[in-house]
């Protein structure tokens, strides 16, 4: 049941100014499907991971209470008010994960695909090269930027899309990598390009199918990957314990099935977010907005973090479901932003 609704007109720039109607509606906790059955303790643990980075007279005292080990469900119900933010687009949930690749700190015939650090010494005024130029001409070689070499160029491509991951080395150790920068080129979906070229139908496209097709068609596959000019660089994040998740947009570890990536132009990073995901595997649970992504655009758009490794990747890749997001805002802030009609 929507209690109050405020309609705002705002201009969002997606190449050109477009007027979009944004609505903010208060709802009751009783209207959140499955609220009473969730594990609020897990959600509180995830919230505490990043709440100390939230600034402001409202958020700071809430974080102090969170760290005093309150009753989790009562804590959220006392200090927060559920708010639905909509921009006219339907809700869409996808999934992401932390890949695990196999690699070596020494280049060889097997380990021939480099993962690069950001070229901070690149000449001023000169744009960074595209993916095709980097791959085909070796434009970054000889600059000491190679962090590690991996044995699967397709896995390296998808690692760049995920933005972080782990590399299991031949010496038995593991190297953890986080987002280190990008070349500034626009991201272009190779899945959409495969549909355009008639290689696959829309219902067939998945990370697994794309990976297999590229491996089965090496030359055409290489050129297909070049369709996406965007190129991501990495940095080592060895300070993160192995048992914890990768670093998100708040530079803190994110949590499996409790972290969601959102569009920060609509939802504040660090805020609790209630999700109601449909599809074959419905999911109603409290998460925390601790991450962002270049493809995550819109008030009702979210990416769910599924964890590390192949099984997490399969689970994440199967998600493309409708639903709704409900952000939990501090009570005072929620009522200040949503006025009665």
mmCIF file of C-alpha atoms in Angstrom, residues 29-205:
data_model
loop_
_atom_site.group_PDB
_atom_site.id
_atom_site.type_symbol
_atom_site.label_atom_id
_atom_site.label_comp_id
_atom_site.label_asym_id
_atom_site.label_seq_id
_atom_site.Cartn_x
_atom_site.Cartn_y
_atom_site.Cartn_z
ATOM 1 C CA UNK A 29 7.204 -2.733 6.103
ATOM 2 C CA UNK A 30 4.115 -4.975 6.064
ATOM 3 C CA UNK A 31 3.906 -4.368 2.310
ATOM 4 C CA UNK A 32 7.353 -5.890 1.712
ATOM 5 C CA UNK A 33 6.755 -9.461 0.576
ATOM 6 C CA UNK A 34 8.590 -11.843 2.913
ATOM 7 C CA UNK A 35 9.979 -9.116 5.183
ATOM 8 C CA UNK A 36 9.247 -11.006 8.407
ATOM 9 C CA UNK A 37 10.962 -14.175 7.121
ATOM 10 C CA UNK A 38 14.292 -12.666 6.090
ATOM 11 C CA UNK A 39 17.585 -13.069 7.998
ATOM 12 C CA UNK A 40 17.902 -9.476 9.193
ATOM 13 C CA UNK A 41 21.052 -10.347 11.138
ATOM 14 C CA UNK A 42 22.921 -11.085 7.894
ATOM 15 C CA UNK A 43 21.663 -7.826 6.416
ATOM 16 C CA UNK A 44 22.804 -5.897 9.486
ATOM 17 C CA UNK A 45 26.278 -7.469 9.290
ATOM 18 C CA UNK A 46 26.547 -6.361 5.653
ATOM 19 C CA UNK A 47 25.244 -2.875 6.474
ATOM 20 C CA UNK A 48 27.895 -2.460 9.182
ATOM 21 C CA UNK A 49 30.630 -3.233 6.630
ATOM 22 C CA UNK A 50 30.114 0.146 4.955
ATOM 23 C CA UNK A 51 27.888 2.292 7.188
ATOM 24 C CA UNK A 52 30.919 3.981 8.743
ATOM 25 C CA UNK A 53 31.623 5.568 5.368
ATOM 26 C CA UNK A 54 28.199 7.229 5.200
ATOM 27 C CA UNK A 55 28.507 10.892 6.038
ATOM 28 C CA UNK A 56 25.869 13.187 7.513
ATOM 29 C CA UNK A 57 24.082 14.025 10.719
ATOM 30 C CA UNK A 58 21.413 11.392 9.992
ATOM 31 C CA UNK A 59 23.560 8.427 8.988
ATOM 32 C CA UNK A 60 26.354 8.642 11.581
ATOM 33 C CA UNK A 61 24.202 7.997 14.675
ATOM 34 C CA UNK A 62 22.353 5.208 12.852
ATOM 35 C CA UNK A 63 25.691 3.514 12.162
ATOM 36 C CA UNK A 64 26.689 3.814 15.821
ATOM 37 C CA UNK A 65 23.473 2.087 16.843
ATOM 38 C CA UNK A 66 24.029 -0.615 14.213
ATOM 39 C CA UNK A 67 27.437 -1.411 15.682
ATOM 40 C CA UNK A 68 25.980 -1.745 19.210
ATOM 41 C CA UNK A 69 24.446 -5.101 18.190
ATOM 42 C CA UNK A 70 20.738 -4.216 18.354
ATOM 43 C CA UNK A 71 17.857 -6.529 17.503
ATOM 44 C CA UNK A 72 18.361 -6.551 13.700
ATOM 45 C CA UNK A 73 14.725 -6.522 12.544
ATOM 46 C CA UNK A 74 13.729 -3.918 15.137
ATOM 47 C CA UNK A 75 16.741 -1.791 14.179
ATOM 48 C CA UNK A 76 15.693 -1.508 10.536
ATOM 49 C CA UNK A 77 12.036 -0.957 11.383
ATOM 50 C CA UNK A 78 12.857 1.772 13.919
ATOM 51 C CA UNK A 79 15.385 3.843 12.013
ATOM 52 C CA UNK A 80 14.295 3.394 8.395
ATOM 53 C CA UNK A 81 11.311 4.021 6.140
ATOM 54 C CA UNK A 82 10.801 2.004 2.925
ATOM 55 C CA UNK A 83 10.660 4.192 -0.201
ATOM 56 C CA UNK A 84 10.026 3.104 -3.787
ATOM 57 C CA UNK A 85 11.808 5.248 -6.383
ATOM 58 C CA UNK A 86 10.570 4.807 -9.958
ATOM 59 C CA UNK A 87 11.505 6.423 -13.249
ATOM 60 C CA UNK A 88 8.957 4.831 -15.555
ATOM 61 C CA UNK A 89 11.119 1.843 -16.468
ATOM 62 C CA UNK A 90 10.225 -1.656 -15.258
ATOM 63 C CA UNK A 91 12.328 -3.330 -12.589
ATOM 64 C CA UNK A 92 15.179 -5.479 -13.863
ATOM 65 C CA UNK A 93 17.529 -7.716 -11.888
ATOM 66 C CA UNK A 94 20.710 -9.305 -13.183
ATOM 67 C CA UNK A 95 23.582 -11.006 -11.369
ATOM 68 C CA UNK A 96 27.335 -10.661 -11.156
ATOM 69 C CA UNK A 97 30.153 -12.570 -9.486
ATOM 70 C CA UNK A 98 33.880 -12.654 -8.757
ATOM 71 C CA UNK A 99 35.555 -14.811 -11.429
ATOM 72 C CA UNK A 100 38.467 -17.110 -10.637
ATOM 73 C CA UNK A 101 41.018 -17.555 -13.419
ATOM 74 C CA UNK A 102 44.206 -19.584 -13.745
ATOM 75 C CA UNK A 103 47.438 -17.709 -14.330
ATOM 76 C CA UNK A 104 51.126 -17.171 -13.835
ATOM 77 C CA UNK A 105 53.440 -14.290 -13.022
ATOM 78 C CA UNK A 106 55.625 -15.502 -15.918
ATOM 79 C CA UNK A 107 54.523 -15.304 -19.552
ATOM 80 C CA UNK A 108 54.530 -18.572 -21.493
ATOM 81 C CA UNK A 109 52.826 -20.268 -24.424
ATOM 82 C CA UNK A 110 49.992 -21.330 -22.115
ATOM 83 C CA UNK A 111 49.787 -18.139 -20.081
ATOM 84 C CA UNK A 112 49.858 -15.544 -22.841
ATOM 85 C CA UNK A 113 46.992 -13.150 -22.067
ATOM 86 C CA UNK A 114 48.124 -10.246 -19.861
ATOM 87 C CA UNK A 115 46.031 -8.411 -17.289
ATOM 88 C CA UNK A 116 47.332 -4.860 -17.129
ATOM 89 C CA UNK A 117 47.647 -2.188 -14.468
ATOM 90 C CA UNK A 118 46.486 1.291 -15.448
ATOM 91 C CA UNK A 119 49.131 3.142 -17.536
ATOM 92 C CA UNK A 120 49.381 6.201 -15.289
ATOM 93 C CA UNK A 121 52.382 7.479 -17.287
ATOM 94 C CA UNK A 122 50.404 7.641 -20.533
ATOM 95 C CA UNK A 123 51.180 10.940 -22.329
ATOM 96 C CA UNK A 124 48.782 13.756 -21.459
ATOM 97 C CA UNK A 125 46.281 14.565 -24.154
ATOM 98 C CA UNK A 126 46.626 11.203 -25.882
ATOM 99 C CA UNK A 127 43.595 8.920 -25.574
ATOM 100 C CA UNK A 128 44.187 5.418 -24.297
ATOM 101 C CA UNK A 129 43.972 2.789 -27.045
ATOM 102 C CA UNK A 130 40.873 0.715 -27.724
ATOM 103 C CA UNK A 131 40.588 -2.988 -26.947
ATOM 104 C CA UNK A 132 41.391 -3.873 -30.554
ATOM 105 C CA UNK A 133 44.544 -1.771 -30.589
ATOM 106 C CA UNK A 134 45.708 -3.136 -27.233
ATOM 107 C CA UNK A 135 45.104 -6.738 -28.291
ATOM 108 C CA UNK A 136 46.318 -6.584 -31.876
ATOM 109 C CA UNK A 137 49.329 -4.278 -31.651
ATOM 110 C CA UNK A 138 50.617 -4.856 -28.130
ATOM 111 C CA UNK A 139 50.339 -1.115 -27.440
ATOM 112 C CA UNK A 140 50.913 -1.596 -23.688
ATOM 113 C CA UNK A 141 53.713 -4.127 -23.856
ATOM 114 C CA UNK A 142 57.123 -3.198 -22.547
ATOM 115 C CA UNK A 143 55.762 -0.688 -20.015
ATOM 116 C CA UNK A 144 55.945 -3.021 -17.002
ATOM 117 C CA UNK A 145 52.154 -3.011 -16.611
ATOM 118 C CA UNK A 146 51.562 -6.771 -16.683
ATOM 119 C CA UNK A 147 50.213 -7.919 -13.299
ATOM 120 C CA UNK A 148 49.732 -11.541 -14.350
ATOM 121 C CA UNK A 149 49.234 -13.685 -17.451
ATOM 122 C CA UNK A 150 46.187 -15.958 -17.755
ATOM 123 C CA UNK A 151 45.429 -18.903 -19.990
ATOM 124 C CA UNK A 152 41.993 -17.890 -21.266
ATOM 125 C CA UNK A 153 41.471 -14.647 -23.231
ATOM 126 C CA UNK A 154 37.681 -15.018 -23.079
ATOM 127 C CA UNK A 155 37.763 -15.382 -19.293
ATOM 128 C CA UNK A 156 39.978 -12.274 -19.190
ATOM 129 C CA UNK A 157 37.353 -10.409 -21.214
ATOM 130 C CA UNK A 158 34.572 -11.359 -18.798
ATOM 131 C CA UNK A 159 36.831 -10.516 -15.849
ATOM 132 C CA UNK A 160 36.974 -6.983 -17.218
ATOM 133 C CA UNK A 161 33.171 -6.869 -17.357
ATOM 134 C CA UNK A 162 32.922 -8.025 -13.723
ATOM 135 C CA UNK A 163 35.632 -5.560 -12.660
ATOM 136 C CA UNK A 164 37.361 -7.773 -10.077
ATOM 137 C CA UNK A 165 38.408 -11.367 -9.555
ATOM 138 C CA UNK A 166 40.960 -13.870 -8.361
ATOM 139 C CA UNK A 167 43.755 -15.591 -10.254
ATOM 140 C CA UNK A 168 44.972 -18.968 -9.023
ATOM 141 C CA UNK A 169 48.708 -19.067 -9.700
ATOM 142 C CA UNK A 170 50.841 -22.040 -10.698
ATOM 143 C CA UNK A 171 52.723 -21.825 -7.381
ATOM 144 C CA UNK A 172 49.502 -22.533 -5.474
ATOM 145 C CA UNK A 173 48.973 -18.982 -4.316
ATOM 146 C CA UNK A 174 46.139 -16.666 -5.307
ATOM 147 C CA UNK A 175 46.256 -13.091 -6.584
ATOM 148 C CA UNK A 176 43.283 -10.854 -5.996
ATOM 149 C CA UNK A 177 42.543 -8.088 -8.492
ATOM 150 C CA UNK A 178 40.283 -5.064 -8.255
ATOM 151 C CA UNK A 179 39.177 -2.382 -10.679
ATOM 152 C CA UNK A 180 42.113 -0.118 -11.544
ATOM 153 C CA UNK A 181 40.696 2.159 -14.209
ATOM 154 C CA UNK A 182 39.446 2.098 -17.798
ATOM 155 C CA UNK A 183 40.409 3.451 -21.188
ATOM 156 C CA UNK A 184 37.434 5.806 -21.373
ATOM 157 C CA UNK A 185 35.798 4.095 -24.342
ATOM 158 C CA UNK A 186 32.044 3.299 -24.232
ATOM 159 C CA UNK A 187 30.945 -0.198 -23.223
ATOM 160 C CA UNK A 188 29.256 -2.112 -26.037
ATOM 161 C CA UNK A 189 27.474 -5.421 -25.468
ATOM 162 C CA UNK A 190 28.844 -8.303 -27.505
ATOM 163 C CA UNK A 191 25.668 -10.258 -26.709
ATOM 164 C CA UNK A 192 23.587 -7.648 -28.530
ATOM 165 C CA UNK A 193 26.117 -7.671 -31.372
ATOM 166 C CA UNK A 194 25.801 -11.453 -31.729
ATOM 167 C CA UNK A 195 22.034 -11.051 -32.020
ATOM 168 C CA UNK A 196 22.472 -8.287 -34.618
ATOM 169 C CA UNK A 197 24.816 -10.495 -36.647
ATOM 170 C CA UNK A 198 22.388 -13.415 -36.484
ATOM 171 C CA UNK A 199 24.812 -15.635 -34.562
ATOM 172 C CA UNK A 200 22.340 -16.222 -31.722
ATOM 173 C CA UNK A 201 18.746 -15.447 -30.875
ATOM 174 C CA UNK A 202 18.033 -13.254 -27.876
ATOM 175 C CA UNK A 203 16.908 -16.155 -25.679
ATOM 176 C CA UNK A 204 20.171 -18.019 -26.376
ATOM 177 C CA UNK A 205 22.571 -15.316 -25.215
#
